[in-house]
PDB file of C-alpha atoms in Angstrom:
ATOM      1  CA  ASP V1480      48.819  61.671  47.453  1.00 82.00           C
ATOM      2  CA  THR V1481      51.237  59.848  49.762  1.00 81.00           C
ATOM      3  CA  GLY V1482      49.462  56.517  49.570  1.00 92.00           C
ATOM      4  CA  VAL V1483      48.130  56.798  53.132  1.00 96.00           C
ATOM      5  CA  SER V1484      44.374  57.233  53.249  1.00 97.00           C
ATOM      6  CA  GLN V1485      42.140  58.281  56.115  1.00 98.00           C
ATOM      7  CA  ASN V1486      38.384  58.128  56.473  1.00 97.00           C
ATOM      8  CA  PRO V1487      36.297  60.031  57.043  1.00 97.00           C
ATOM      9  CA  ARG V1488      37.976  63.315  56.132  1.00 96.00           C
ATOM     10  CA  HIS V1489      35.574  65.282  58.305  1.00 97.00           C
ATOM     11  CA  LYS V1490      33.433  64.271  61.257  1.00 98.00           C
ATOM     12  CA  ILE V1491      31.030  66.420  63.223  1.00 98.00           C
ATOM     13  CA  THR V1492      29.588  64.890  66.339  1.00 98.00           C
ATOM     14  CA  LYS V1493      27.811  65.895  69.505  1.00 98.00           C
ATOM     15  CA  ARG V1494      29.501  65.791  72.853  1.00 97.00           C
ATOM     16  CA  GLY V1495      29.192  62.391  74.460  1.00 97.00           C
ATOM     17  CA  GLN V1496      29.019  60.425  71.210  1.00 98.00           C
ATOM     18  CA  ASN V1497      31.567  57.832  70.126  1.00 98.00           C
ATOM     19  CA  VAL V1498      33.531  58.230  66.913  1.00 98.00           C
ATOM     20  CA  THR V1499      35.857  55.940  64.981  1.00 98.00           C
ATOM     21  CA  PHE V1500      38.438  56.870  62.385  1.00 98.00           C
ATOM     22  CA  ARG V1501      40.205  54.592  59.955  1.00 98.00           C
ATOM     23  CA  CYS V1502      43.709  54.739  58.507  1.00 98.00           C
ATOM     24  CA  ASP V1503      44.985  52.664  55.597  1.00 97.00           C
ATOM     25  CA  PRO V1504      48.781  52.864  55.467  1.00 96.00           C
ATOM     26  CA  ILE V1505      51.079  52.145  52.552  1.00 94.00           C
ATOM     27  CA  SER V1506      50.730  48.396  52.158  1.00 91.00           C
ATOM     28  CA  GLU V1507      54.329  47.348  52.797  1.00 88.00           C
ATOM     29  CA  HIS V1508      54.794  49.616  55.814  1.00 91.00           C
ATOM     30  CA  ASN V1509      54.890  47.818  59.135  1.00 90.00           C
ATOM     31  CA  ARG V1510      54.979  50.958  61.314  1.00 92.00           C
ATOM     32  CA  LEU V1511      51.903  53.091  61.892  1.00 95.00           C
ATOM     33  CA  TYR V1512      51.530  56.261  63.948  1.00 95.00           C
ATOM     34  CA  TRP V1513      48.623  58.412  65.085  1.00 97.00           C
ATOM     35  CA  TYR V1514      49.066  62.105  65.818  1.00 97.00           C
ATOM     36  CA  ARG V1515      46.678  64.854  66.863  1.00 97.00           C
ATOM     37  CA  GLN V1516      46.935  68.463  65.751  1.00 97.00           C
ATOM     38  CA  THR V1517      45.081  71.444  67.165  1.00 95.00           C
ATOM     39  CA  LEU V1518      44.913  74.865  65.562  1.00 92.00           C
ATOM     40  CA  GLY V1519      48.248  76.667  65.458  1.00 90.00           C
ATOM     41  CA  GLN V1520      50.197  73.760  66.897  1.00 93.00           C
ATOM     42  CA  GLY V1521      52.365  71.083  65.390  1.00 94.00           C
ATOM     43  CA  PRO V1522      51.136  67.493  65.412  1.00 95.00           C
ATOM     44  CA  GLU V1523      51.428  65.640  68.736  1.00 94.00           C
ATOM     45  CA  PHE V1524      52.215  61.941  68.920  1.00 94.00           C
ATOM     46  CA  LEU V1525      49.429  59.709  70.226  1.00 95.00           C
ATOM     47  CA  THR V1526      50.380  56.098  69.607  1.00 95.00           C
ATOM     48  CA  TYR V1527      52.556  53.740  67.569  1.00 92.00           C
ATOM     49  CA  PHE V1528      52.084  50.267  66.118  1.00 93.00           C
ATOM     50  CA  GLN V1529      54.682  47.914  64.774  1.00 90.00           C
ATOM     51  CA  ASN V1530      52.684  45.391  62.779  1.00 92.00           C
ATOM     52  CA  GLU V1531      49.685  44.592  65.017  1.00 93.00           C
ATOM     53  CA  ALA V1532      51.434  45.391  68.301  1.00 92.00           C
ATOM     54  CA  GLN V1533      50.769  48.737  69.960  1.00 93.00           C
ATOM     55  CA  LEU V1534      54.200  49.515  71.348  1.00 90.00           C
ATOM     56  CA  GLU V1535      53.859  53.062  72.655  1.00 90.00           C
ATOM     57  CA  LYS V1536      51.051  55.294  73.867  1.00 91.00           C
ATOM     58  CA  SER V1537      51.339  58.955  74.745  1.00 91.00           C
ATOM     59  CA  ARG V1538      49.946  60.308  77.988  1.00 89.00           C
ATOM     60  CA  LEU V1539      47.667  62.338  75.715  1.00 84.00           C
ATOM     61  CA  LEU V1540      45.828  59.114  74.960  1.00 87.00           C
ATOM     62  CA  SER V1541      43.310  59.040  77.797  1.00 90.00           C
ATOM     63  CA  ASP V1542      41.256  55.960  78.585  1.00 93.00           C
ATOM     64  CA  ARG V1543      38.512  57.280  76.292  1.00 96.00           C
ATOM     65  CA  PHE V1544      40.830  56.680  73.343  1.00 96.00           C
ATOM     66  CA  SER V1545      41.587  53.264  71.924  1.00 96.00           C
ATOM     67  CA  ALA V1546      43.500  52.276  68.830  1.00 97.00           C
ATOM     68  CA  GLU V1547      43.799  48.962  67.076  1.00 96.00           C
ATOM     69  CA  ARG V1548      45.612  47.480  64.136  1.00 96.00           C
ATOM     70  CA  PRO V1549      44.122  43.990  64.052  1.00 92.00           C
ATOM     71  CA  LYS V1550      46.019  42.366  61.194  1.00 87.00           C
ATOM     72  CA  GLY V1551      48.930  44.715  60.918  1.00 86.00           C
ATOM     73  CA  SER V1552      47.328  46.517  58.024  1.00 92.00           C
ATOM     74  CA  PHE V1553      44.693  49.224  58.551  1.00 97.00           C
ATOM     75  CA  SER V1554      44.214  50.887  61.916  1.00 98.00           C
ATOM     76  CA  THR V1555      41.270  52.403  63.746  1.00 98.00           C
ATOM     77  CA  LEU V1556      41.213  55.108  66.390  1.00 98.00           C
ATOM     78  CA  GLU V1557      38.097  55.286  68.537  1.00 98.00           C
ATOM     79  CA  ILE V1558      37.157  58.098  70.883  1.00 97.00           C
ATOM     80  CA  GLN V1559      34.421  57.338  73.383  1.00 97.00           C
ATOM     81  CA  ARG V1560      32.257  59.950  75.086  1.00 97.00           C
ATOM     82  CA  THR V1561      33.712  62.766  73.005  1.00 98.00           C
ATOM     83  CA  GLU V1562      34.416  66.130  74.605  1.00 97.00           C
ATOM     84  CA  GLN V1563      34.793  69.527  72.979  1.00 96.00           C
ATOM     85  CA  GLY V1564      38.503  69.393  73.734  1.00 95.00           C
ATOM     86  CA  ASP V1565      38.802  66.414  71.399  1.00 97.00           C
ATOM     87  CA  SER V1566      38.152  68.692  68.423  1.00 97.00           C
ATOM     88  CA  ALA V1567      41.296  68.478  66.324  1.00 97.00           C
ATOM     89  CA  MET V1568      42.829  67.041  63.187  1.00 97.00           C
ATOM     90  CA  TYR V1569      43.772  63.383  63.635  1.00 98.00           C
ATOM     91  CA  LEU V1570      46.679  62.363  61.440  1.00 98.00           C
ATOM     92  CA  CYS V1571      47.916  58.910  60.575  1.00 98.00           C
ATOM     93  CA  ALA V1572      51.402  58.163  59.263  1.00 96.00           C
ATOM     94  CA  SER V1573      53.205  55.032  58.196  1.00 95.00           C
ATOM     95  CA  SER V1574      56.804  54.076  57.598  1.00 91.00           C
ATOM     96  CA  SER V1575      58.872  51.049  56.764  1.00 86.00           C
ATOM     97  CA  GLY V1576      61.301  49.539  59.224  1.00 71.00           C
ATOM     98  CA  GLN V1577      64.210  50.172  56.918  1.00 68.00           C
ATOM     99  CA  GLY V1578      66.512  53.081  56.354  1.00 64.00           C
ATOM    100  CA  VAL V1579      65.625  56.567  57.478  1.00 65.00           C
ATOM    101  CA  TYR V1580      62.146  55.843  58.819  1.00 69.00           C
ATOM    102  CA  GLU V1581      60.613  58.635  56.774  1.00 87.00           C
ATOM    103  CA  GLN V1582      56.982  58.916  57.768  1.00 91.00           C
ATOM    104  CA  PHE V1583      54.291  59.307  55.134  1.00 94.00           C
ATOM    105  CA  PHE V1584      51.234  61.146  56.398  1.00 96.00           C
ATOM    106  CA  GLY V1585      47.635  60.836  55.369  1.00 97.00           C
ATOM    107  CA  PRO V1586      45.378  63.856  54.810  1.00 96.00           C
ATOM    108  CA  GLY V1587      43.903  63.635  58.291  1.00 97.00           C
ATOM    109  CA  THR V1588      40.422  63.439  59.767  1.00 97.00           C
ATOM    110  CA  ARG V1589      39.090  66.710  61.113  1.00 97.00           C
ATOM    111  CA  LEU V1590      36.882  66.134  64.152  1.00 98.00           C
ATOM    112  CA  THR V1591      34.506  68.792  65.427  1.00 98.00           C
ATOM    113  CA  VAL V1592      32.704  68.101  68.689  1.00 98.00           C
ATOM    114  CA  LEU V1593      29.683  70.344  69.263  1.00 96.00           C
TER     115      LEU V1593
ATOM    116  CA  ASP B1453      65.060  64.015  71.590  1.00 64.00           C
ATOM    117  CA  ALA B1454      66.639  67.467  71.327  1.00 64.00           C
ATOM    118  CA  LYS B1455      64.505  70.587  71.164  1.00 87.00           C
ATOM    119  CA  THR B1456      64.585  72.918  68.204  1.00 94.00           C
ATOM    120  CA  THR B1457      63.998  76.642  67.848  1.00 95.00           C
ATOM    121  CA  GLN B1458      62.637  78.203  64.669  1.00 97.00           C
ATOM    122  CA  PRO B1459      61.377  81.678  63.805  1.00 97.00           C
ATOM    123  CA  PRO B1460      57.574  81.731  63.766  1.00 96.00           C
ATOM    124  CA  SER B1461      57.304  83.228  60.295  1.00 97.00           C
ATOM    125  CA  MET B1462      59.272  84.319  57.234  1.00 97.00           C
ATOM    126  CA  ASP B1463      58.509  85.890  53.890  1.00 97.00           C
ATOM    127  CA  CYS B1464      60.191  85.131  50.590  1.00 96.00           C
ATOM    128  CA  ALA B1465      59.722  86.504  47.097  1.00 97.00           C
ATOM    129  CA  GLU B1466      58.697  84.037  44.425  1.00 97.00           C
ATOM    130  CA  GLY B1467      61.701  82.769  42.482  1.00 96.00           C
ATOM    131  CA  ARG B1468      64.152  83.647  45.231  1.00 97.00           C
ATOM    132  CA  ALA B1469      65.881  81.248  47.576  1.00 97.00           C
ATOM    133  CA  ALA B1470      64.163  80.672  50.908  1.00 98.00           C
ATOM    134  CA  ASN B1471      66.542  80.041  53.799  1.00 98.00           C
ATOM    135  CA  LEU B1472      64.874  78.643  56.889  1.00 98.00           C
ATOM    136  CA  PRO B1473      67.022  78.492  60.038  1.00 98.00           C
ATOM    137  CA  CYS B1474      66.791  76.058  62.920  1.00 97.00           C
ATOM    138  CA  ASN B1475      68.695  75.965  66.200  1.00 96.00           C
ATOM    139  CA  HIS B1476      69.250  72.635  67.910  1.00 94.00           C
ATOM    140  CA  SER B1477      72.040  73.381  70.370  1.00 93.00           C
ATOM    141  CA  THR B1478      71.377  70.285  72.527  1.00 90.00           C
ATOM    142  CA  ILE B1479      71.599  67.802  69.665  1.00 90.00           C
ATOM    143  CA  SER B1480      73.500  64.652  70.506  1.00 86.00           C
ATOM    144  CA  GLY B1481      75.895  62.683  68.359  1.00 84.00           C
ATOM    145  CA  ASN B1482      73.453  60.081  67.083  1.00 82.00           C
ATOM    146  CA  GLU B1483      70.580  62.457  66.325  1.00 86.00           C
ATOM    147  CA  TYR B1484      69.590  63.433  62.816  1.00 89.00           C
ATOM    148  CA  VAL B1485      68.015  66.683  61.646  1.00 92.00           C
ATOM    149  CA  TYR B1486      64.767  66.151  59.742  1.00 93.00           C
ATOM    150  CA  TRP B1487      62.653  68.698  57.919  1.00 96.00           C
ATOM    151  CA  TYR B1488      58.967  68.280  57.186  1.00 97.00           C
ATOM    152  CA  ARG B1489      56.508  70.785  55.823  1.00 97.00           C
ATOM    153  CA  GLN B1490      52.748  71.081  56.081  1.00 97.00           C
ATOM    154  CA  ILE B1491      50.725  72.834  53.453  1.00 95.00           C
ATOM    155  CA  HIS B1492      47.411  74.162  54.690  1.00 91.00           C
ATOM    156  CA  SER B1493      44.830  71.413  55.344  1.00 86.00           C
ATOM    157  CA  GLN B1494      47.222  68.620  54.392  1.00 92.00           C
ATOM    158  CA  GLY B1495      49.323  66.166  56.387  1.00 95.00           C
ATOM    159  CA  PRO B1496      53.027  66.867  56.918  1.00 96.00           C
ATOM    160  CA  GLN B1497      55.383  65.967  54.092  1.00 95.00           C
ATOM    161  CA  TYR B1498      58.967  64.776  54.483  1.00 93.00           C
ATOM    162  CA  ILE B1499      61.530  67.045  52.817  1.00 96.00           C
ATOM    163  CA  ILE B1500      65.051  66.014  53.762  1.00 95.00           C
ATOM    164  CA  HIS B1501      67.230  64.820  56.603  1.00 92.00           C
ATOM    165  CA  GLY B1502      70.920  64.853  57.525  1.00 92.00           C
ATOM    166  CA  LEU B1503      73.414  63.921  60.214  1.00 91.00           C
ATOM    167  CA  LYS B1504      76.632  65.874  59.659  1.00 91.00           C
ATOM    168  CA  ASN B1505      77.136  66.516  55.981  1.00 87.00           C
ATOM    169  CA  ASN B1506      75.168  68.859  53.804  1.00 94.00           C
ATOM    170  CA  GLU B1507      72.445  67.134  51.843  1.00 95.00           C
ATOM    171  CA  THR B1508      70.548  67.935  48.673  1.00 96.00           C
ATOM    172  CA  ASN B1509      67.584  66.349  46.989  1.00 95.00           C
ATOM    173  CA  GLU B1510      65.043  67.396  44.404  1.00 94.00           C
ATOM    174  CA  MET B1511      63.119  69.472  46.914  1.00 94.00           C
ATOM    175  CA  ALA B1512      65.739  71.264  48.985  1.00 97.00           C
ATOM    176  CA  SER B1513      69.228  71.510  50.433  1.00 98.00           C
ATOM    177  CA  LEU B1514      70.136  71.089  54.074  1.00 98.00           C
ATOM    178  CA  ILE B1515      73.160  72.857  55.485  1.00 98.00           C
ATOM    179  CA  ILE B1516      74.290  71.700  58.940  1.00 96.00           C
ATOM    180  CA  THR B1517      76.938  73.691  60.809  1.00 96.00           C
ATOM    181  CA  GLU B1518      80.158  71.949  61.752  1.00 94.00           C
ATOM    182  CA  ASP B1519      79.241  71.913  65.453  1.00 94.00           C
ATOM    183  CA  ARG B1520      75.769  70.598  64.479  1.00 95.00           C
ATOM    184  CA  LYS B1521      74.052  73.116  66.723  1.00 95.00           C
ATOM    185  CA  SER B1522      72.111  74.706  63.897  1.00 96.00           C
ATOM    186  CA  SER B1523      70.993  74.059  60.351  1.00 97.00           C
ATOM    187  CA  THR B1524      69.392  75.828  57.407  1.00 98.00           C
ATOM    188  CA  LEU B1525      66.885  74.461  54.951  1.00 98.00           C
ATOM    189  CA  ILE B1526      67.221  76.038  51.535  1.00 98.00           C
ATOM    190  CA  LEU B1527      64.502  76.064  48.898  1.00 97.00           C
ATOM    191  CA  PRO B1528      66.511  77.301  45.909  1.00 96.00           C
ATOM    192  CA  HIS B1529      63.698  78.845  43.857  1.00 95.00           C
ATOM    193  CA  ALA B1530      60.620  79.293  46.008  1.00 97.00           C
ATOM    194  CA  THR B1531      57.203  79.118  44.356  1.00 97.00           C
ATOM    195  CA  LEU B1532      53.771  80.009  45.676  1.00 97.00           C
ATOM    196  CA  ARG B1533      53.174  76.293  46.260  1.00 96.00           C
ATOM    197  CA  ASP B1534      56.004  76.302  48.815  1.00 97.00           C
ATOM    198  CA  THR B1535      53.902  78.411  51.184  1.00 98.00           C
ATOM    199  CA  ALA B1536      53.619  76.129  54.207  1.00 98.00           C
ATOM    200  CA  VAL B1537      54.670  75.567  57.806  1.00 97.00           C
ATOM    201  CA  TYR B1538      58.172  74.089  57.911  1.00 98.00           C
ATOM    202  CA  TYR B1539      59.139  71.901  60.858  1.00 97.00           C
ATOM    203  CA  CYS B1540      62.702  71.174  61.926  1.00 96.00           C
ATOM    204  CA  ILE B1541      62.860  67.984  64.023  1.00 93.00           C
ATOM    205  CA  VAL B1542      65.822  66.362  65.716  1.00 89.00           C
ATOM    206  CA  ARG B1543      65.533  62.657  66.265  1.00 83.00           C
ATOM    207  CA  GLY B1544      67.655  59.607  66.746  1.00 71.00           C
ATOM    208  CA  THR B1545      67.373  57.044  63.986  1.00 61.00           C
ATOM    209  CA  LEU B1546      67.750  53.751  65.761  1.00 54.00           C
ATOM    210  CA  ASN B1547      67.960  50.506  63.909  1.00 52.00           C
ATOM    211  CA  TYR B1548      66.644  48.127  66.495  1.00 48.00           C
ATOM    212  CA  GLY B1549      63.120  46.836  66.476  1.00 49.00           C
ATOM    213  CA  GLY B1550      61.963  48.554  69.645  1.00 51.00           C
ATOM    214  CA  ALA B1551      62.586  52.111  68.537  1.00 59.00           C
ATOM    215  CA  THR B1552      59.440  54.141  68.045  1.00 68.00           C
ATOM    216  CA  ASN B1553      60.985  56.883  65.939  1.00 78.00           C
ATOM    217  CA  LYS B1554      58.035  59.139  66.661  1.00 85.00           C
ATOM    218  CA  LEU B1555      58.282  62.708  65.470  1.00 89.00           C
ATOM    219  CA  ILE B1556      58.159  65.526  68.018  1.00 89.00           C
ATOM    220  CA  PHE B1557      56.945  68.648  66.250  1.00 92.00           C
ATOM    221  CA  GLY B1558      57.348  72.212  67.469  1.00 90.00           C
ATOM    222  CA  THR B1559      55.299  75.054  66.048  1.00 91.00           C
ATOM    223  CA  GLY B1560      57.529  75.455  62.970  1.00 96.00           C
ATOM    224  CA  THR B1561      58.091  78.397  60.643  1.00 97.00           C
ATOM    225  CA  LEU B1562      55.279  79.671  58.470  1.00 97.00           C
ATOM    226  CA  LEU B1563      56.908  80.515  55.144  1.00 98.00           C
ATOM    227  CA  ALA B1564      54.844  82.869  53.016  1.00 98.00           C
ATOM    228  CA  VAL B1565      56.018  83.080  49.413  1.00 97.00           C
ATOM    229  CA  GLN B1566      54.950  86.378  47.914  1.00 96.00           C
ATOM    230  CA  PRO B1567      54.238  86.872  44.195  1.00 94.00           C
TER     231      PRO B1567
END
């Protein structure tokens, strides 16, 4: 257990539905990342928060995706109008702003879009 | 960030040392070498990082060549629990507030530790 939690762990939804995932980082970490991982591939960066500010978004993050970190603590990732191609593991990581910026990953949320 | 090249898979006998190579020939002077691993159905886990000198911690050793174009992660006594995908990542570690420090993963090396 790294101290980063994600909920739910699994989500099955029908195409066209909206889904929301939550990430609770390590409490003193001000940096939070979302990644997406498909089968057989390494994780791909989606977006980055420093405190409550979303400072970088990947081109992978289409306009159907939105992420928030309202008080600089937990974060949510919402996918609207899900498509089958959104099926993946969604990983959250956090790090402090000091030192080597080691990222601590949560267990992920596995999304299946039917 | 520099690209890395790793073999797709390796086997190792339990109790033996596992040596995982990584090529990063385009690494620049301010970029570090990081290693993460991902056990099946879990999130990636940080192992070790280094700039120029060899490094050792409780999990592994990292050997970086003098020209910094390649490195080797060494698990001194591999166990079955070390079976995982190992990712070598090259990244700058910048100390100003605007740096994202995102990780760019390749496909890694699947290490299978055999009993």
